[in-house]
Amino acid sequence: MVQTAIKTKAYAAAAPGEDLKPFEIQRREPGPNDVLIDVKYCGICHSDVHQVLAEWGNSIFPMVPGHEIAGVVERVGSKVTKFKAGDRVGVGCLVDSCKECGSCNEGLEQYCEKKLALTYNDLELDGVTPTYGGYSDKITVLDRFVVKIPDNIPLDKAAPLLCAGITTYSPLSHWNAGPGKSVAVVGLGGLGHMAVKIANAMGAEVTVISRSFNKKADAEKMGAKNYVASSDEASLKGARNRFDLIINTVSSAADMNTYMSMLKRDGTMVLVGAPAEDLPVNPFSIIPGRKALAGSTIGGLPETQEMLDFCGKHNITADIEVITIDQVNEAYERLLKSDIRYRFVIDINSLK
Ligand code: NAP
Ligand code: ZN
């Protein structure tokens, strides 16, 4: 256990599916390489809901969710040179990793081959201390896992970049979205809307594939050139064999074969959406056309900083609805109904 600790206000779920309620946690006093952050805003990712509902089967309670953290540095440890009090910073899905395997050495900490520590619903590398996320007013994080938020991005609109932004930037960059590439984004939610803005800024031609036509005007404002409503047969038919790359952000089971049919020869569909259910794929959705189905998870720390700088340069921010902490349970219900355009962000001042 930590020797000295900082009393911290938080919101936690006590058991699967229970409402989040006020909860007190302890943060460690910053060690030599630590940064103590005064949390200002935290986004609500659909992963928070999956995990509070224990849908992925790995939930630890009590759970303080939140991995889209934006705040201001309060204090730093003696060996920290990259940050100082007053800096505007962010923390995403990771707070530690082994820092010595091949993936960590390449700055791909999200693929750490030994042990990583997720920001919440996990244990620190000591194997006993639970990690608690950003629905809390302070957090102490190793400097390697902290990133700088560009001056031109307000902290509330920056918070969602720490997960939704990097989770879509990373595969778009890895699979070379850019001029001459036709990119489709399935699901216009928190991740999807970031994918559209980022892919558009990278120079790709972007299509949104949503369930209805309701979000068409928004998609166009975000930079999408084309729009497909998967509930409309004619719209679906026109989408066959059209895309080099599909970023699939869907949060519940949907028909994979329909989306695979939209890839061109040699196209790739990347799953970032993580429904709890299996997603059956017919072999003949993939074999003709030499298509690929891939996955991707968040991003490493160097790439997260690169994404933030890219968003700063292109003035990309999240479309948000700011809520107070006592509205969090209602926000979860609305998120499950896709009743949000496009990310809830908690004003952590309401918790202080
Ligand atoms: P979100 O805001 O709820 O967006 C998901 C979108 O998926 C919805 O807006 C909806 O878009 C579409 N959708 C939902 N159910 C569908 C269905 N049955 N059929 C077709 N489309 C459906 O969620 P999010 O925060 O963007 O997260 C999306 C998923 O990514 C979640 O599963 C989350 O856990 C996962 N995730 C993964 C990573 C990673 O590292 N790989 C990181 C973060 C999140 P339309 O209304 O436009 O149809
Ligand atoms: Zn997330």
PDB file of N, CA, C and O in Angstrom, residues 7-15 18-27 39 42-44 48 51-52 60-67 69 119-121 131-138 323-332 346-352:
ATOM      1  N   LYS A   7      -6.249  12.031  -0.624  1.00  0.00           N
ATOM      2  CA  LYS A   7      -7.687  11.733  -0.613  1.00  0.00           C
ATOM      3  C   LYS A   7      -8.312  12.286  -1.881  1.00  0.00           C
ATOM      4  O   LYS A   7      -8.131  13.470  -2.208  1.00  0.00           O
ATOM      5  N   THR A   8      -9.063  11.467  -2.584  1.00  0.00           N
ATOM      6  CA  THR A   8      -9.587  11.877  -3.881  1.00  0.00           C
ATOM      7  C   THR A   8     -11.065  11.515  -4.012  1.00  0.00           C
ATOM      8  O   THR A   8     -11.463  10.383  -3.716  1.00  0.00           O
ATOM      9  N   LYS A   9     -11.835  12.482  -4.462  1.00  0.00           N
ATOM     10  CA  LYS A   9     -13.264  12.218  -4.687  1.00  0.00           C
ATOM     11  C   LYS A   9     -13.454  11.530  -6.025  1.00  0.00           C
ATOM     12  O   LYS A   9     -12.790  11.910  -7.013  1.00  0.00           O
ATOM     13  N   ALA A  10     -14.342  10.550  -6.058  1.00  0.00           N
ATOM     14  CA  ALA A  10     -14.560   9.821  -7.302  1.00  0.00           C
ATOM     15  C   ALA A  10     -16.015   9.362  -7.385  1.00  0.00           C
ATOM     16  O   ALA A  10     -16.790   9.584  -6.446  1.00  0.00           O
ATOM     17  N   TYR A  11     -16.360   8.750  -8.527  1.00  0.00           N
ATOM     18  CA  TYR A  11     -17.652   8.095  -8.703  1.00  0.00           C
ATOM     19  C   TYR A  11     -17.356   6.663  -9.109  1.00  0.00           C
ATOM     20  O   TYR A  11     -16.524   6.434 -10.003  1.00  0.00           O
ATOM     21  N   ALA A  12     -18.042   5.727  -8.451  1.00  0.00           N
ATOM     22  CA  ALA A  12     -17.747   4.315  -8.735  1.00  0.00           C
ATOM     23  C   ALA A  12     -19.031   3.504  -8.864  1.00  0.00           C
ATOM     24  O   ALA A  12     -20.061   3.846  -8.278  1.00  0.00           O
ATOM     25  N   ALA A  13     -18.917   2.394  -9.606  1.00  0.00           N
ATOM     26  CA  ALA A  13     -19.963   1.369  -9.599  1.00  0.00           C
ATOM     27  C   ALA A  13     -19.498   0.296  -8.624  1.00  0.00           C
ATOM     28  O   ALA A  13     -18.348  -0.141  -8.678  1.00  0.00           O
ATOM     29  N   ALA A  14     -20.391  -0.119  -7.727  1.00  0.00           N
ATOM     30  CA  ALA A  14     -20.004  -1.088  -6.688  1.00  0.00           C
ATOM     31  C   ALA A  14     -20.094  -2.523  -7.191  1.00  0.00           C
ATOM     32  O   ALA A  14     -19.415  -3.406  -6.671  1.00  0.00           O
ATOM     33  N   ALA A  15     -20.927  -2.777  -8.181  1.00  0.00           N
ATOM     34  CA  ALA A  15     -21.138  -4.135  -8.691  1.00  0.00           C
ATOM     35  C   ALA A  15     -21.665  -4.027 -10.120  1.00  0.00           C
ATOM     36  O   ALA A  15     -22.096  -2.946 -10.539  1.00  0.00           O
ATOM     37  N   GLU A  18     -24.595  -1.664 -11.587  1.00  0.00           N
ATOM     38  CA  GLU A  18     -25.146  -0.732 -10.583  1.00  0.00           C
ATOM     39  C   GLU A  18     -24.880   0.714 -10.974  1.00  0.00           C
ATOM     40  O   GLU A  18     -23.891   1.013 -11.641  1.00  0.00           O
ATOM     41  N   ASP A  19     -25.743   1.598 -10.500  1.00  0.00           N
ATOM     42  CA  ASP A  19     -25.528   3.025 -10.726  1.00  0.00           C
ATOM     43  C   ASP A  19     -24.197   3.457 -10.121  1.00  0.00           C
ATOM     44  O   ASP A  19     -23.791   2.948  -9.078  1.00  0.00           O
ATOM     45  N   LEU A  20     -23.558   4.430 -10.758  1.00  0.00           N
ATOM     46  CA  LEU A  20     -22.333   4.997 -10.187  1.00  0.00           C
ATOM     47  C   LEU A  20     -22.723   5.967  -9.075  1.00  0.00           C
ATOM     48  O   LEU A  20     -23.704   6.716  -9.211  1.00  0.00           O
ATOM     49  N   LYS A  21     -21.939   5.935  -7.991  1.00  0.00           N
ATOM     50  CA  LYS A  21     -22.220   6.776  -6.812  1.00  0.00           C
ATOM     51  C   LYS A  21     -20.929   7.366  -6.273  1.00  0.00           C
ATOM     52  O   LYS A  21     -19.851   6.843  -6.560  1.00  0.00           O
ATOM     53  N   PRO A  22     -21.033   8.408  -5.424  1.00  0.00           N
ATOM     54  CA  PRO A  22     -19.822   8.989  -4.848  1.00  0.00           C
ATOM     55  C   PRO A  22     -19.002   7.938  -4.098  1.00  0.00           C
ATOM     56  O   PRO A  22     -19.562   7.058  -3.436  1.00  0.00           O
ATOM     57  N   PHE A  23     -17.677   8.058  -4.218  1.00  0.00           N
ATOM     58  CA  PHE A  23     -16.775   7.042  -3.670  1.00  0.00           C
ATOM     59  C   PHE A  23     -15.450   7.733  -3.402  1.00  0.00           C
ATOM     60  O   PHE A  23     -15.031   8.583  -4.187  1.00  0.00           O
ATOM     61  N   GLU A  24     -14.811   7.390  -2.286  1.00  0.00           N
ATOM     62  CA  GLU A  24     -13.514   8.041  -2.013  1.00  0.00           C
ATOM     63  C   GLU A  24     -12.367   7.082  -2.299  1.00  0.00           C
ATOM     64  O   GLU A  24     -12.419   5.914  -1.916  1.00  0.00           O
ATOM     65  N   ILE A  25     -11.348   7.576  -3.017  1.00  0.00           N
ATOM     66  CA  ILE A  25     -10.164   6.761  -3.297  1.00  0.00           C
ATOM     67  C   ILE A  25      -8.922   7.501  -2.823  1.00  0.00           C
ATOM     68  O   ILE A  25      -8.996   8.679  -2.447  1.00  0.00           O
ATOM     69  N   GLN A  26      -7.793   6.815  -2.854  1.00  0.00           N
ATOM     70  CA  GLN A  26      -6.513   7.423  -2.487  1.00  0.00           C
ATOM     71  C   GLN A  26      -5.624   7.431  -3.722  1.00  0.00           C
ATOM     72  O   GLN A  26      -5.511   6.410  -4.394  1.00  0.00           O
ATOM     73  N   ARG A  27      -5.000   8.560  -3.995  1.00  0.00           N
ATOM     74  CA  ARG A  27      -3.978   8.606  -5.051  1.00  0.00           C
ATOM     75  C   ARG A  27      -2.623   8.669  -4.367  1.00  0.00           C
ATOM     76  O   ARG A  27      -2.495   9.298  -3.305  1.00  0.00           O
ATOM     77  N   VAL A  39      -7.738  16.809 -12.362  1.00  0.00           N
ATOM     78  CA  VAL A  39      -8.595  16.429 -13.495  1.00  0.00           C
ATOM     79  C   VAL A  39      -9.667  17.497 -13.701  1.00  0.00           C
ATOM     80  O   VAL A  39     -10.335  17.918 -12.743  1.00  0.00           O
ATOM     81  N   CYS A  42     -13.552  14.573 -18.078  1.00  0.00           N
ATOM     82  CA  CYS A  42     -13.334  13.175 -18.461  1.00  0.00           C
ATOM     83  C   CYS A  42     -14.449  12.745 -19.409  1.00  0.00           C
ATOM     84  O   CYS A  42     -15.641  12.917 -19.101  1.00  0.00           O
ATOM     85  N   GLY A  43     -14.078  12.203 -20.555  1.00  0.00           N
ATOM     86  CA  GLY A  43     -15.061  11.717 -21.524  1.00  0.00           C
ATOM     87  C   GLY A  43     -15.664  10.397 -21.071  1.00  0.00           C
ATOM     88  O   GLY A  43     -15.080   9.680 -20.252  1.00  0.00           O
ATOM     89  N   ILE A  44     -16.844  10.098 -21.608  1.00  0.00           N
ATOM     90  CA  ILE A  44     -17.483   8.796 -21.344  1.00  0.00           C
ATOM     91  C   ILE A  44     -17.399   7.970 -22.617  1.00  0.00           C
ATOM     92  O   ILE A  44     -18.037   8.283 -23.627  1.00  0.00           O
ATOM     93  N   ASP A  48     -16.490   2.255 -21.109  1.00  0.00           N
ATOM     94  CA  ASP A  48     -16.855   2.436 -19.690  1.00  0.00           C
ATOM     95  C   ASP A  48     -18.151   1.666 -19.406  1.00  0.00           C
ATOM     96  O   ASP A  48     -18.277   0.995 -18.380  1.00  0.00           O
ATOM     97  N   GLN A  51     -17.766  -2.134 -19.472  1.00  0.00           N
ATOM     98  CA  GLN A  51     -17.062  -2.672 -18.299  1.00  0.00           C
ATOM     99  C   GLN A  51     -17.888  -2.545 -17.021  1.00  0.00           C
ATOM    100  O   GLN A  51     -17.872  -3.440 -16.185  1.00  0.00           O
ATOM    101  N   VAL A  52     -18.644  -1.444 -16.885  1.00  0.00           N
ATOM    102  CA  VAL A  52     -19.526  -1.336 -15.715  1.00  0.00           C
ATOM    103  C   VAL A  52     -20.602  -2.424 -15.782  1.00  0.00           C
ATOM    104  O   VAL A  52     -20.984  -3.004 -14.762  1.00  0.00           O
ATOM    105  N   ILE A  60     -13.561  -5.543 -12.504  1.00  0.00           N
ATOM    106  CA  ILE A  60     -13.165  -5.527 -11.094  1.00  0.00           C
ATOM    107  C   ILE A  60     -13.966  -4.403 -10.415  1.00  0.00           C
ATOM    108  O   ILE A  60     -13.991  -3.283 -10.917  1.00  0.00           O
ATOM    109  N   PHE A  61     -14.593  -4.722  -9.280  1.00  0.00           N
ATOM    110  CA  PHE A  61     -15.392  -3.719  -8.552  1.00  0.00           C
ATOM    111  C   PHE A  61     -14.833  -3.514  -7.147  1.00  0.00           C
ATOM    112  O   PHE A  61     -14.245  -4.450  -6.591  1.00  0.00           O
ATOM    113  N   PRO A  62     -15.024  -2.332  -6.558  1.00  0.00           N
ATOM    114  CA  PRO A  62     -15.660  -1.150  -7.141  1.00  0.00           C
ATOM    115  C   PRO A  62     -14.835  -0.609  -8.310  1.00  0.00           C
ATOM    116  O   PRO A  62     -13.609  -0.696  -8.293  1.00  0.00           O
ATOM    117  N   MET A  63     -15.538  -0.060  -9.308  1.00  0.00           N
ATOM    118  CA  MET A  63     -14.885   0.435 -10.519  1.00  0.00           C
ATOM    119  C   MET A  63     -15.105   1.944 -10.670  1.00  0.00           C
ATOM    120  O   MET A  63     -16.246   2.404 -10.661  1.00  0.00           O
ATOM    121  N   VAL A  64     -14.017   2.666 -10.793  1.00  0.00           N
ATOM    122  CA  VAL A  64     -14.077   4.097 -11.139  1.00  0.00           C
ATOM    123  C   VAL A  64     -13.662   4.185 -12.602  1.00  0.00           C
ATOM    124  O   VAL A  64     -12.483   4.083 -12.915  1.00  0.00           O
ATOM    125  N   PRO A  65     -14.619   4.325 -13.531  1.00  0.00           N
ATOM    126  CA  PRO A  65     -14.256   4.339 -14.947  1.00  0.00           C
ATOM    127  C   PRO A  65     -13.607   5.664 -15.359  1.00  0.00           C
ATOM    128  O   PRO A  65     -13.444   6.572 -14.532  1.00  0.00           O
ATOM    129  N   GLY A  66     -13.282   5.747 -16.646  1.00  0.00           N
ATOM    130  CA  GLY A  66     -12.792   7.008 -17.205  1.00  0.00           C
ATOM    131  C   GLY A  66     -11.372   6.926 -17.711  1.00  0.00           C
ATOM    132  O   GLY A  66     -10.425   6.854 -16.920  1.00  0.00           O
ATOM    133  N   HIS A  67     -11.239   6.940 -19.077  1.00  0.00           N
ATOM    134  CA  HIS A  67      -9.890   6.940 -19.651  1.00  0.00           C
ATOM    135  C   HIS A  67      -9.760   7.986 -20.757  1.00  0.00           C
ATOM    136  O   HIS A  67      -8.996   7.800 -21.692  1.00  0.00           O
ATOM    137  N   ILE A  69      -9.029  11.528 -20.073  1.00  0.00           N
ATOM    138  CA  ILE A  69      -8.786  12.474 -18.986  1.00  0.00           C
ATOM    139  C   ILE A  69      -8.033  13.708 -19.487  1.00  0.00           C
ATOM    140  O   ILE A  69      -6.977  13.590 -20.115  1.00  0.00           O
ATOM    141  N   THR A 119      -5.868   2.238 -17.302  1.00  0.00           N
ATOM    142  CA  THR A 119      -6.152   3.367 -16.413  1.00  0.00           C
ATOM    143  C   THR A 119      -7.176   3.021 -15.322  1.00  0.00           C
ATOM    144  O   THR A 119      -7.145   3.583 -14.239  1.00  0.00           O
ATOM    145  N   TYR A 120      -8.092   2.100 -15.654  1.00  0.00           N
ATOM    146  CA  TYR A 120      -9.031   1.629 -14.616  1.00  0.00           C
ATOM    147  C   TYR A 120      -9.414   0.195 -14.948  1.00  0.00           C
ATOM    148  O   TYR A 120      -9.083  -0.320 -16.016  1.00  0.00           O
ATOM    149  N   ASN A 121     -10.093  -0.435 -13.991  1.00  0.00           N
ATOM    150  CA  ASN A 121     -10.476  -1.845 -14.145  1.00  0.00           C
ATOM    151  C   ASN A 121      -9.252  -2.725 -14.387  1.00  0.00           C
ATOM    152  O   ASN A 121      -9.251  -3.615 -15.229  1.00  0.00           O
ATOM    153  N   THR A 131      -6.403  -0.009 -10.216  1.00  0.00           N
ATOM    154  CA  THR A 131      -6.327   1.289 -10.889  1.00  0.00           C
ATOM    155  C   THR A 131      -7.737   1.874 -10.944  1.00  0.00           C
ATOM    156  O   THR A 131      -8.718   1.149 -11.135  1.00  0.00           O
ATOM    157  N   TYR A 132      -7.796   3.183 -10.750  1.00  0.00           N
ATOM    158  CA  TYR A 132      -9.074   3.902 -10.796  1.00  0.00           C
ATOM    159  C   TYR A 132      -8.971   5.024 -11.825  1.00  0.00           C
ATOM    160  O   TYR A 132      -7.956   5.728 -11.877  1.00  0.00           O
ATOM    161  N   GLY A 133     -10.035   5.192 -12.614  1.00  0.00           N
ATOM    162  CA  GLY A 133      -9.985   6.110 -13.752  1.00  0.00           C
ATOM    163  C   GLY A 133     -10.353   7.548 -13.451  1.00  0.00           C
ATOM    164  O   GLY A 133     -10.307   8.016 -12.310  1.00  0.00           O
ATOM    165  N   GLY A 134     -10.734   8.229 -14.516  1.00  0.00           N
ATOM    166  CA  GLY A 134     -10.835   9.684 -14.501  1.00  0.00           C
ATOM    167  C   GLY A 134     -12.133  10.277 -14.001  1.00  0.00           C
ATOM    168  O   GLY A 134     -12.292  11.495 -14.017  1.00  0.00           O
ATOM    169  N   TYR A 135     -13.094   9.450 -13.552  1.00  0.00           N
ATOM    170  CA  TYR A 135     -14.266  10.030 -12.907  1.00  0.00           C
ATOM    171  C   TYR A 135     -13.836  10.337 -11.468  1.00  0.00           C
ATOM    172  O   TYR A 135     -14.364   9.804 -10.487  1.00  0.00           O
ATOM    173  N   SER A 136     -12.841  11.196 -11.339  1.00  0.00           N
ATOM    174  CA  SER A 136     -12.208  11.464 -10.043  1.00  0.00           C
ATOM    175  C   SER A 136     -11.508  12.817 -10.151  1.00  0.00           C
ATOM    176  O   SER A 136     -11.190  13.254 -11.266  1.00  0.00           O
ATOM    177  N   ASP A 137     -11.246  13.467  -9.026  1.00  0.00           N
ATOM    178  CA  ASP A 137     -10.741  14.839  -9.167  1.00  0.00           C
ATOM    179  C   ASP A 137      -9.215  14.959  -9.242  1.00  0.00           C
ATOM    180  O   ASP A 137      -8.707  16.013  -9.608  1.00  0.00           O
ATOM    181  N   LYS A 138      -8.486  13.884  -8.935  1.00  0.00           N
ATOM    182  CA  LYS A 138      -7.010  13.897  -9.082  1.00  0.00           C
ATOM    183  C   LYS A 138      -6.572  12.548  -9.633  1.00  0.00           C
ATOM    184  O   LYS A 138      -7.238  11.530  -9.385  1.00  0.00           O
ATOM    185  N   ILE A 323     -21.630  17.308 -19.166  1.00  0.00           N
ATOM    186  CA  ILE A 323     -22.589  16.989 -18.101  1.00  0.00           C
ATOM    187  C   ILE A 323     -21.918  17.141 -16.737  1.00  0.00           C
ATOM    188  O   ILE A 323     -20.694  17.179 -16.645  1.00  0.00           O
ATOM    189  N   THR A 324     -22.741  17.171 -15.693  1.00  0.00           N
ATOM    190  CA  THR A 324     -22.193  17.140 -14.339  1.00  0.00           C
ATOM    191  C   THR A 324     -22.140  15.679 -13.891  1.00  0.00           C
ATOM    192  O   THR A 324     -22.810  14.821 -14.477  1.00  0.00           O
ATOM    193  N   ILE A 325     -21.355  15.414 -12.859  1.00  0.00           N
ATOM    194  CA  ILE A 325     -21.113  14.025 -12.458  1.00  0.00           C
ATOM    195  C   ILE A 325     -22.416  13.314 -12.049  1.00  0.00           C
ATOM    196  O   ILE A 325     -22.568  12.115 -12.282  1.00  0.00           O
ATOM    197  N   ASP A 326     -23.368  14.060 -11.476  1.00  0.00           N
ATOM    198  CA  ASP A 326     -24.607  13.393 -11.047  1.00  0.00           C
ATOM    199  C   ASP A 326     -25.484  12.983 -12.238  1.00  0.00           C
ATOM    200  O   ASP A 326     -26.481  12.289 -12.066  1.00  0.00           O
ATOM    201  N   GLN A 327     -25.095  13.386 -13.450  1.00  0.00           N
ATOM    202  CA  GLN A 327     -25.875  12.985 -14.638  1.00  0.00           C
ATOM    203  C   GLN A 327     -25.273  11.754 -15.320  1.00  0.00           C
ATOM    204  O   GLN A 327     -25.726  11.340 -16.388  1.00  0.00           O
ATOM    205  N   VAL A 328     -24.257  11.163 -14.687  1.00  0.00           N
ATOM    206  CA  VAL A 328     -23.510  10.111 -15.369  1.00  0.00           C
ATOM    207  C   VAL A 328     -24.368   8.864 -15.651  1.00  0.00           C
ATOM    208  O   VAL A 328     -24.254   8.255 -16.732  1.00  0.00           O
ATOM    209  N   ASN A 329     -25.233   8.492 -14.723  1.00  0.00           N
ATOM    210  CA  ASN A 329     -26.021   7.271 -14.940  1.00  0.00           C
ATOM    211  C   ASN A 329     -27.028   7.449 -16.076  1.00  0.00           C
ATOM    212  O   ASN A 329     -27.236   6.542 -16.889  1.00  0.00           O
ATOM    213  N   GLU A 330     -27.593   8.644 -16.129  1.00  0.00           N
ATOM    214  CA  GLU A 330     -28.518   8.975 -17.219  1.00  0.00           C
ATOM    215  C   GLU A 330     -27.748   8.974 -18.560  1.00  0.00           C
ATOM    216  O   GLU A 330     -28.248   8.511 -19.586  1.00  0.00           O
ATOM    217  N   ALA A 331     -26.520   9.484 -18.515  1.00  0.00           N
ATOM    218  CA  ALA A 331     -25.700   9.516 -19.739  1.00  0.00           C
ATOM    219  C   ALA A 331     -25.424   8.097 -20.234  1.00  0.00           C
ATOM    220  O   ALA A 331     -25.452   7.836 -21.439  1.00  0.00           O
ATOM    221  N   TYR A 332     -25.176   7.165 -19.322  1.00  0.00           N
ATOM    222  CA  TYR A 332     -24.949   5.764 -19.733  1.00  0.00           C
ATOM    223  C   TYR A 332     -26.187   5.231 -20.471  1.00  0.00           C
ATOM    224  O   TYR A 332     -26.070   4.561 -21.486  1.00  0.00           O
ATOM    225  N   ILE A 346     -17.681  14.675 -18.798  1.00  0.00           N
ATOM    226  CA  ILE A 346     -18.041  15.076 -17.435  1.00  0.00           C
ATOM    227  C   ILE A 346     -17.185  16.273 -17.009  1.00  0.00           C
ATOM    228  O   ILE A 346     -15.955  16.241 -17.140  1.00  0.00           O
ATOM    229  N   ASP A 347     -17.867  17.311 -16.537  1.00  0.00           N
ATOM    230  CA  ASP A 347     -17.163  18.453 -15.950  1.00  0.00           C
ATOM    231  C   ASP A 347     -16.786  18.052 -14.517  1.00  0.00           C
ATOM    232  O   ASP A 347     -17.655  17.979 -13.639  1.00  0.00           O
ATOM    233  N   ILE A 348     -15.515  17.777 -14.297  1.00  0.00           N
ATOM    234  CA  ILE A 348     -15.084  17.222 -13.007  1.00  0.00           C
ATOM    235  C   ILE A 348     -15.167  18.264 -11.886  1.00  0.00           C
ATOM    236  O   ILE A 348     -15.188  17.915 -10.702  1.00  0.00           O
ATOM    237  N   ASN A 349     -15.313  19.548 -12.245  1.00  0.00           N
ATOM    238  CA  ASN A 349     -15.574  20.571 -11.229  1.00  0.00           C
ATOM    239  C   ASN A 349     -16.808  20.236 -10.413  1.00  0.00           C
ATOM    240  O   ASN A 349     -16.906  20.598  -9.242  1.00  0.00           O
ATOM    241  N   SER A 350     -17.760  19.554 -11.041  1.00  0.00           N
ATOM    242  CA  SER A 350     -19.007  19.208 -10.361  1.00  0.00           C
ATOM    243  C   SER A 350     -18.801  18.134  -9.294  1.00  0.00           C
ATOM    244  O   SER A 350     -19.704  17.816  -8.540  1.00  0.00           O
ATOM    245  N   LEU A 351     -17.595  17.563  -9.258  1.00  0.00           N
ATOM    246  CA  LEU A 351     -17.287  16.518  -8.283  1.00  0.00           C
ATOM    247  C   LEU A 351     -16.467  17.068  -7.121  1.00  0.00           C
ATOM    248  O   LEU A 351     -16.374  16.467  -6.065  1.00  0.00           O
ATOM    249  N   LYS A 352     -15.869  18.237  -7.336  1.00  0.00           N
ATOM    250  CA  LYS A 352     -14.874  18.734  -6.362  1.00  0.00           C
ATOM    251  C   LYS A 352     -15.526  19.258  -5.089  1.00  0.00           C
ATOM    252  O   LYS A 352     -16.666  19.651  -5.100  1.00  0.00           O
TER     253      LYS A 352
END
